[in-house]
Short mmCIF file of N, CA and C in Angstrom, two decimals:
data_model
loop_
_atom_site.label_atom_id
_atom_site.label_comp_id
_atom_site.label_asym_id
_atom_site.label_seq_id
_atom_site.Cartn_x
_atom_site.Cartn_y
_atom_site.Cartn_z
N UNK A 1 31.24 -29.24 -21.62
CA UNK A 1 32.62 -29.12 -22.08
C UNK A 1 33.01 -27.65 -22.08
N UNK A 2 34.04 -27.42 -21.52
CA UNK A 2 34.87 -26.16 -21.17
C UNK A 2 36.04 -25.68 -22.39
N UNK A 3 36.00 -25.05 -23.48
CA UNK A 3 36.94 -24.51 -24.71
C UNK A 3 37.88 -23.17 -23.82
N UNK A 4 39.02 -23.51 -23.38
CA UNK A 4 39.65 -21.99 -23.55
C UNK A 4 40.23 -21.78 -25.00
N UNK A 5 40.13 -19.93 -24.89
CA UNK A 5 41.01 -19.55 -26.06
C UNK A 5 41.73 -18.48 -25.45
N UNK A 6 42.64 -18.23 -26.34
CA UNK A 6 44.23 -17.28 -25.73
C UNK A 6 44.59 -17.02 -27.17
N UNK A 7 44.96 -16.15 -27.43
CA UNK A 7 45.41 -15.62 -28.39
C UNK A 7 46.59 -14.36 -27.87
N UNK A 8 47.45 -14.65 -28.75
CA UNK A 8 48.63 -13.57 -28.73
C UNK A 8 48.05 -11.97 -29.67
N UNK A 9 48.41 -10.96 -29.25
CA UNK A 9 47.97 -9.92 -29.64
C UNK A 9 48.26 -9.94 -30.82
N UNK A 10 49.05 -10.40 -31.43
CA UNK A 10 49.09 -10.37 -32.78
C UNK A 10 48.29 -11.41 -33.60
N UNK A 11 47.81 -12.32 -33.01
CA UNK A 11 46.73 -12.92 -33.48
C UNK A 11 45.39 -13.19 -32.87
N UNK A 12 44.98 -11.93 -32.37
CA UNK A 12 43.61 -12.04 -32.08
C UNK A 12 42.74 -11.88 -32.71
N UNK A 13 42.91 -11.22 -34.30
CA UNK A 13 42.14 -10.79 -35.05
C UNK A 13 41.97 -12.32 -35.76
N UNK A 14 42.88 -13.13 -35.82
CA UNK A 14 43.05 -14.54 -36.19
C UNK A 14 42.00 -15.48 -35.79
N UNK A 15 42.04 -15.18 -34.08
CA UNK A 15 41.17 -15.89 -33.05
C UNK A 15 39.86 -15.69 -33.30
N UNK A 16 39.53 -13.95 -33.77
CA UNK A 16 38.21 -13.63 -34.19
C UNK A 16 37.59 -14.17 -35.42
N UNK A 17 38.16 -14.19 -36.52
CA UNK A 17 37.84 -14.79 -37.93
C UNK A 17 37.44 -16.23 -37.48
N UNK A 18 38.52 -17.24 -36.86
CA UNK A 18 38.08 -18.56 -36.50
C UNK A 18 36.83 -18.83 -35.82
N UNK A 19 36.68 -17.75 -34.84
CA UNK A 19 35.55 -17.54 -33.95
C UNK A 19 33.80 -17.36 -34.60
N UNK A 20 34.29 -16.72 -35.38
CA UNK A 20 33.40 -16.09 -36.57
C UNK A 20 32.60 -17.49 -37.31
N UNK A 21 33.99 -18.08 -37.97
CA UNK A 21 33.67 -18.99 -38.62
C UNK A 21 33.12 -20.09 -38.27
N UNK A 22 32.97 -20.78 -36.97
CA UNK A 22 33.08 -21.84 -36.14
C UNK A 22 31.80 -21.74 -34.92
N UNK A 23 31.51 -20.06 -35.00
CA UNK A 23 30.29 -19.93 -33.59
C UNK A 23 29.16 -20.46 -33.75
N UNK A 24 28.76 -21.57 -34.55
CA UNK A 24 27.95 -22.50 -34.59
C UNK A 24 27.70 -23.69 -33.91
N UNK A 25 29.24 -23.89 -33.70
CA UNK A 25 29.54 -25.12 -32.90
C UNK A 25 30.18 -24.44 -31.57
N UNK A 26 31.03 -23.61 -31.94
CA UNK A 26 31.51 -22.65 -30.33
C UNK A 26 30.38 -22.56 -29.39
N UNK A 27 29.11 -22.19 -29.93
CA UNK A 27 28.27 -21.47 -29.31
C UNK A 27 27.63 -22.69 -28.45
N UNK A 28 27.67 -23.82 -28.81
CA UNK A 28 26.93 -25.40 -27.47
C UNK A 28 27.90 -25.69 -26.61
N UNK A 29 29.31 -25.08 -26.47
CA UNK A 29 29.98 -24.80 -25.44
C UNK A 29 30.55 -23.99 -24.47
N UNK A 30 30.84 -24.21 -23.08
CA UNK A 30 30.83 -22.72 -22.42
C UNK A 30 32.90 -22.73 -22.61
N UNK A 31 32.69 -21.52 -23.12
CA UNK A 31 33.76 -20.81 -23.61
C UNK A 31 34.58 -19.81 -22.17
N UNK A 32 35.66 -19.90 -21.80
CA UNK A 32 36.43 -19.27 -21.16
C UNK A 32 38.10 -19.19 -21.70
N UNK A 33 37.98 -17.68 -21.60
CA UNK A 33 39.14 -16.52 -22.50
C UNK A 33 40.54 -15.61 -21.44
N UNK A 34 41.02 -15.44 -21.69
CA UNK A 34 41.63 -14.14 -21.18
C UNK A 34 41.41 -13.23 -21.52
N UNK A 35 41.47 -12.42 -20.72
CA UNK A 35 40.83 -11.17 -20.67
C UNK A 35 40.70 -10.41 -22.36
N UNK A 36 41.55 -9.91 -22.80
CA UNK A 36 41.78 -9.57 -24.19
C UNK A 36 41.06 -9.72 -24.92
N UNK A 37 41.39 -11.05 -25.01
CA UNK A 37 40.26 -12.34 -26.24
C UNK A 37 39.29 -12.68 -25.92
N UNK A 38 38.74 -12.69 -24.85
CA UNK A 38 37.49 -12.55 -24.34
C UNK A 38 36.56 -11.27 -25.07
N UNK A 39 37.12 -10.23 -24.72
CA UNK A 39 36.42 -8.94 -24.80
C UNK A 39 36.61 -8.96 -26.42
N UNK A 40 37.22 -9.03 -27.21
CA UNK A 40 37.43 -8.44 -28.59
C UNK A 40 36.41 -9.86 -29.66
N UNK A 41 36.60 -11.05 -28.74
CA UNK A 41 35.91 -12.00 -29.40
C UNK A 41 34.49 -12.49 -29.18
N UNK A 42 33.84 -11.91 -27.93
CA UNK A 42 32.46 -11.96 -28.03
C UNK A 42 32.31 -10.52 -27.91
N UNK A 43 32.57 -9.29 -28.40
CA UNK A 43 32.45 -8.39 -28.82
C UNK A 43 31.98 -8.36 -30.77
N UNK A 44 32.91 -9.63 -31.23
CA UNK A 44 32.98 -8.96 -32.82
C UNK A 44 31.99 -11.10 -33.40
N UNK A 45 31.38 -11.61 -31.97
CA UNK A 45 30.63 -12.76 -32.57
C UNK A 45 29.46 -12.56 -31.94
N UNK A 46 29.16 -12.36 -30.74
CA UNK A 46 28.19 -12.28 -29.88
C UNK A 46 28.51 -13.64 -28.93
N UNK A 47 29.10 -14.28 -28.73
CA UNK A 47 29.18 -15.43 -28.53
C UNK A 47 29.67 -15.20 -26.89
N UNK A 48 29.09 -15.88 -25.38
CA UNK A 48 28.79 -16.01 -24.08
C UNK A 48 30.37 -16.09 -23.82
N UNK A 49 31.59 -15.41 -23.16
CA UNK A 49 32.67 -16.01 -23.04
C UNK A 49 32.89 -15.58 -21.45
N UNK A 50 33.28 -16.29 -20.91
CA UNK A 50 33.84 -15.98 -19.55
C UNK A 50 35.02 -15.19 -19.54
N UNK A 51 35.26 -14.30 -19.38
CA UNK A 51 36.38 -14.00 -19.68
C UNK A 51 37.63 -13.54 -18.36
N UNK A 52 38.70 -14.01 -18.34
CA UNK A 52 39.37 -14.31 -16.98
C UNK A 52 40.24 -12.84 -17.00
N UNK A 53 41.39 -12.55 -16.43
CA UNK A 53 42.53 -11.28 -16.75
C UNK A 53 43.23 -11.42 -17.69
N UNK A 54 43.26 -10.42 -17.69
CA UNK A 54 44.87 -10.51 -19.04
C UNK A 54 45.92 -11.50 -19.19
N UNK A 55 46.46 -11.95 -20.33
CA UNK A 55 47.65 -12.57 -19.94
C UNK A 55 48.47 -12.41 -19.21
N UNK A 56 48.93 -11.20 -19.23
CA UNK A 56 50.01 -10.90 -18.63
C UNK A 56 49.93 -10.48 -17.17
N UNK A 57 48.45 -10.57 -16.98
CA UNK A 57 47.72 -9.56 -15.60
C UNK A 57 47.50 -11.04 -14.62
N UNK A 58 47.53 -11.96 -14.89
CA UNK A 58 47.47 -13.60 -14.45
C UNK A 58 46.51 -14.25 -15.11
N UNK A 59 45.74 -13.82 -16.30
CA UNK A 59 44.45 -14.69 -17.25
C UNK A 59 45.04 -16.08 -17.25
N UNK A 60 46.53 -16.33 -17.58
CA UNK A 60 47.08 -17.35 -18.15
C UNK A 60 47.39 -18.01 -16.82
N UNK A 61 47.81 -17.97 -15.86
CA UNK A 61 47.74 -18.96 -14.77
C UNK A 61 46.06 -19.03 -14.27
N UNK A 62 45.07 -18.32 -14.32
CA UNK A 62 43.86 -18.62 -14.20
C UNK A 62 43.43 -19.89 -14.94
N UNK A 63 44.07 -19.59 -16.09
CA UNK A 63 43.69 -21.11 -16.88
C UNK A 63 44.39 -22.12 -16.74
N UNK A 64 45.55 -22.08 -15.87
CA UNK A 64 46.25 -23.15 -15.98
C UNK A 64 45.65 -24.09 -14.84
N UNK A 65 45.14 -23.02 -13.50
CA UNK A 65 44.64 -23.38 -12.85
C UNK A 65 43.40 -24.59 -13.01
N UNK A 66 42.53 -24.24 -13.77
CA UNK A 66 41.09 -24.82 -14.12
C UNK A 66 41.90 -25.52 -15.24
N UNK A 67 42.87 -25.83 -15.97
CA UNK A 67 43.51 -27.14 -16.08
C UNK A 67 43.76 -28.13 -15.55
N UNK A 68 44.59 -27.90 -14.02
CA UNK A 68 44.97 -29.04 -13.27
C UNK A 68 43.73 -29.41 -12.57
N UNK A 69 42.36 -28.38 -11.98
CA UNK A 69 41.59 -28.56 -11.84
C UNK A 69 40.46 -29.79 -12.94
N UNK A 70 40.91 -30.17 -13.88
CA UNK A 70 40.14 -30.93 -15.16
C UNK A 70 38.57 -30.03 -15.15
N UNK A 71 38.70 -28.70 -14.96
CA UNK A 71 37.81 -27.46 -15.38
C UNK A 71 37.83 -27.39 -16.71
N UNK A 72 38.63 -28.02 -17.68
CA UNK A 72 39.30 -27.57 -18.88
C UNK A 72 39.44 -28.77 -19.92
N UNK A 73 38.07 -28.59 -20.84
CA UNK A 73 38.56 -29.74 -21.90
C UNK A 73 38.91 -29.51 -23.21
N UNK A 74 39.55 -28.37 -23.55
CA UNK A 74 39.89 -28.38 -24.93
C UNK A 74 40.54 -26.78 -24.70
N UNK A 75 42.08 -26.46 -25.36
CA UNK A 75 42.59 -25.51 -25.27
C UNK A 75 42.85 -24.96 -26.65
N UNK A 76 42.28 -23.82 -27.34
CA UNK A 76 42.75 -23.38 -28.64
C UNK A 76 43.72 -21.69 -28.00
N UNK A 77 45.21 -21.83 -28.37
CA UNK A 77 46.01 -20.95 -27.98
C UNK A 77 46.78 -20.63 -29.21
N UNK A 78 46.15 -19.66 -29.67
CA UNK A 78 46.71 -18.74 -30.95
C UNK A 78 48.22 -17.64 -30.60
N UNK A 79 49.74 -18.64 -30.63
CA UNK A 79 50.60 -17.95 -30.38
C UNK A 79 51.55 -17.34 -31.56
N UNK A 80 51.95 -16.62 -31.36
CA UNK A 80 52.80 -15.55 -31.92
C UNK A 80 54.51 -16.31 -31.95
N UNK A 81 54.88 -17.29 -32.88
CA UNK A 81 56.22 -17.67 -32.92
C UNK A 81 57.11 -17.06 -32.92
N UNK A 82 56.70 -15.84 -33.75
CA UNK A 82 58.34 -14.93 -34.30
C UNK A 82 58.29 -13.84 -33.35
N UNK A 83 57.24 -13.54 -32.77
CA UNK A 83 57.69 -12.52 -31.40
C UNK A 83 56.83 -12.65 -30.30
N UNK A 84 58.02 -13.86 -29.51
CA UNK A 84 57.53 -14.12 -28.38
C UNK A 84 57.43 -13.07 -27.43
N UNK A 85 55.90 -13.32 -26.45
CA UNK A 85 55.83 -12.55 -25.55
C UNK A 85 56.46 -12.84 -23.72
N UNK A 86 56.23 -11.91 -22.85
CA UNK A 86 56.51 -12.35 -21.66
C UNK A 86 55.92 -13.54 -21.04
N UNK A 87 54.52 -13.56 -21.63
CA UNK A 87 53.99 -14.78 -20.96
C UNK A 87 54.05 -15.85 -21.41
N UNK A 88 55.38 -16.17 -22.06
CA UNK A 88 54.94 -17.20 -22.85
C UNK A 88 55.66 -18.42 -21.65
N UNK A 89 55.92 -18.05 -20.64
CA UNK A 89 56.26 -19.53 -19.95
C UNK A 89 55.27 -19.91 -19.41
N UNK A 90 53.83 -18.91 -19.17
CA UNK A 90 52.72 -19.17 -18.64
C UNK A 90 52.50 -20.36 -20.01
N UNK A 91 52.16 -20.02 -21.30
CA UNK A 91 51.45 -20.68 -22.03
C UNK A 91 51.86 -22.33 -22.16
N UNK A 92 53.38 -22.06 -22.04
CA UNK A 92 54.65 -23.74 -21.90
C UNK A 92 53.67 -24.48 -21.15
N UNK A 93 53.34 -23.53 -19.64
CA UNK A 93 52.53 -24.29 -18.31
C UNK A 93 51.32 -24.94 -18.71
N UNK A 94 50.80 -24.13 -19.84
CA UNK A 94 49.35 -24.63 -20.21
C UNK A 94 49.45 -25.57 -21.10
N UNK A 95 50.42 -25.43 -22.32
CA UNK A 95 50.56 -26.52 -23.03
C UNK A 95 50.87 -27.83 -22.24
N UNK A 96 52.07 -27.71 -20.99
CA UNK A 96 52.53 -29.32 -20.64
C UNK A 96 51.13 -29.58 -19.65
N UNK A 97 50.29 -28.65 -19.08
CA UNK A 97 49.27 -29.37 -18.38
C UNK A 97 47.70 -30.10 -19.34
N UNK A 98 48.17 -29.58 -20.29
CA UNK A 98 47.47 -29.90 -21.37
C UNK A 98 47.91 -31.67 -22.04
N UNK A 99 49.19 -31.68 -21.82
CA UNK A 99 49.99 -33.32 -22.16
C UNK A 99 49.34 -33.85 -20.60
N UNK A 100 49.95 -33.42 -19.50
CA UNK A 100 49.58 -34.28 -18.07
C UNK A 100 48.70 -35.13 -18.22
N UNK A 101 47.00 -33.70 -18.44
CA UNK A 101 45.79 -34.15 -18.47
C UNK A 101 45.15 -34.90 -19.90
N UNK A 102 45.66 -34.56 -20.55
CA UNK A 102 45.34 -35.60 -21.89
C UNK A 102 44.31 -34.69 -22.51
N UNK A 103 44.78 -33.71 -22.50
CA UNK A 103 43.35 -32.46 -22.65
C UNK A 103 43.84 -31.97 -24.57
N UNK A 104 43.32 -31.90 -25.47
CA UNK A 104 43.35 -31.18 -26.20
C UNK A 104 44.03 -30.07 -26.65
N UNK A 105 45.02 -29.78 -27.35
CA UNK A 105 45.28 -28.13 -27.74
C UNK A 105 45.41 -28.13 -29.23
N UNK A 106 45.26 -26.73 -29.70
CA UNK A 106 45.82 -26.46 -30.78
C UNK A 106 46.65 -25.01 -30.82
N UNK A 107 47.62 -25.36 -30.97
CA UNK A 107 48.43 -23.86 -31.41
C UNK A 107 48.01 -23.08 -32.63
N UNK A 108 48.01 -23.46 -33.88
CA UNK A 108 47.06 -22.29 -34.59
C UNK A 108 46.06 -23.11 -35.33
N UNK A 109 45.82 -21.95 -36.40
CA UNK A 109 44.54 -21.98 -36.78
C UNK A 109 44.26 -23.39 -37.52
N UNK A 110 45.21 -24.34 -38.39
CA UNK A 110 44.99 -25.62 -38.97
C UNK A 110 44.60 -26.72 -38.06
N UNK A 111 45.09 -26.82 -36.87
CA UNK A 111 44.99 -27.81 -35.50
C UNK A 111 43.51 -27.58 -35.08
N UNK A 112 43.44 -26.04 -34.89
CA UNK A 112 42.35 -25.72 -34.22
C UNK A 112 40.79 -26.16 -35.20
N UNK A 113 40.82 -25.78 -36.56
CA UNK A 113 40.37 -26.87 -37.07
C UNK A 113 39.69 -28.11 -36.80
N UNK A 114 40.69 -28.90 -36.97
CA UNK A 114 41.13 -30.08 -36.70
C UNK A 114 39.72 -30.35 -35.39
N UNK A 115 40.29 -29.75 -34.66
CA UNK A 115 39.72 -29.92 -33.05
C UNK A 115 38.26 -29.99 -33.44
N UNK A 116 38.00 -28.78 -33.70
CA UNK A 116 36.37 -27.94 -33.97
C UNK A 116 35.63 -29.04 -34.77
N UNK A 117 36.41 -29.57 -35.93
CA UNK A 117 35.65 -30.41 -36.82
C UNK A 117 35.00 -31.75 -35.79
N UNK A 118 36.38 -32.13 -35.29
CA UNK A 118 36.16 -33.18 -34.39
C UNK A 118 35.38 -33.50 -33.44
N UNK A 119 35.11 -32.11 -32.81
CA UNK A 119 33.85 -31.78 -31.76
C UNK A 119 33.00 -31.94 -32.54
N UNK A 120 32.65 -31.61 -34.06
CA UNK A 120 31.10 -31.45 -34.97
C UNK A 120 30.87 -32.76 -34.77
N UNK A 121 31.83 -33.60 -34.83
CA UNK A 121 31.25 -34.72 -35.31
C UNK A 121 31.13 -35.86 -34.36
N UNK A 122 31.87 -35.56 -33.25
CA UNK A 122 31.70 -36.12 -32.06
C UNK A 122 32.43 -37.36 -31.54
N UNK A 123 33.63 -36.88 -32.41
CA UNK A 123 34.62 -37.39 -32.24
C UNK A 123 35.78 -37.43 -31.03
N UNK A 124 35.52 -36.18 -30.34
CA UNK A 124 36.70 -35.97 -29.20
C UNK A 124 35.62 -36.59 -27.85
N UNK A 125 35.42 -37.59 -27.66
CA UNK A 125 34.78 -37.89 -26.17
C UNK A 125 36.17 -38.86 -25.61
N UNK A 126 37.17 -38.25 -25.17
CA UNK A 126 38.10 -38.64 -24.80
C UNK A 126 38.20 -38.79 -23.75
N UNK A 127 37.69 -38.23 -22.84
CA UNK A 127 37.33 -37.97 -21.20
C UNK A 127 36.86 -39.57 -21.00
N UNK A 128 36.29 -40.13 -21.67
CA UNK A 128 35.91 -41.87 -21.39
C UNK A 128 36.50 -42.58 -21.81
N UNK A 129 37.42 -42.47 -22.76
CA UNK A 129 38.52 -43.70 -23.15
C UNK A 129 39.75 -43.10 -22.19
N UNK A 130 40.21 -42.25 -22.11
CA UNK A 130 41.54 -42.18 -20.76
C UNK A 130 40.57 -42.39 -19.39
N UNK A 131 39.63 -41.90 -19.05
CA UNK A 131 39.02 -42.07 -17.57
C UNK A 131 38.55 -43.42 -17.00
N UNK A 132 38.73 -44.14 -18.52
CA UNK A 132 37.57 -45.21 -18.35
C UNK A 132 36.04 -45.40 -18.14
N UNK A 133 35.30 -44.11 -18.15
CA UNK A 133 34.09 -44.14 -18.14
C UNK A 133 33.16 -45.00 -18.92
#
């Protein structure tokens, strides 16, 4: 299972605390980031992250890519409401390919949660009830 994370610069330090808190269970999955959040978040966990370009540099169509690709099973995207950035029509792209594929997201930190717990417990095998597996 494939986790991206994205975080808006104003909440990367956000992304890190969650990261922090959670690299127990983060850590039995391979993790791929944008560039940013990549570097600042297995910098301050130790935790293996792939890390793609910048948002704004194309990180965020990299991931959208390995979305439509079904490269991508679970999206945690820590955005910034009250000051949107330029890329945020990239992130729209990731959220609606995220509805297409039936893939997972959480916008902040309560959802994301949500998700993480759900993985503990082994609850999200969703890939076989939409695929039919």
């Amino acid at each position: 299972m494939t986790i991206a994370l994205i975080a808006h610069d104003s909440k990367k330090e956000l992304m890190v605390q969650f990261c922090i808190a959670y690299c127990g269970i983060l850590n039995k999955y391979n993790l791929v980031a944008t560039g940013g959040t990549a570097k600042i978040v297995s910098e301050a966990t130790g935790l293996n992250i792939t890390g793609f370009l910048g948002g704004v540099q194309g990180g965020s169509q990299q991931i959208v890519s390995r979305i439509g690709c079904d490269e991508i099973d679970l999206v945690l995207i820590f955005r910034d409401p009250i000051n949107p950035k330029s890329n945020d029509v990239d992130h729209n792209e990731i959220l609606r390919l995220c509805d297409v594929h039936n893939i997972p997201f959480a916008t902040n930190v309560a959802a994301a949660e949500m998700l993480i717990h759900g993985l503990e417990r082994g609850d999200l095998d969703w890939r076989e009830i939409v695929k039919g597996n």
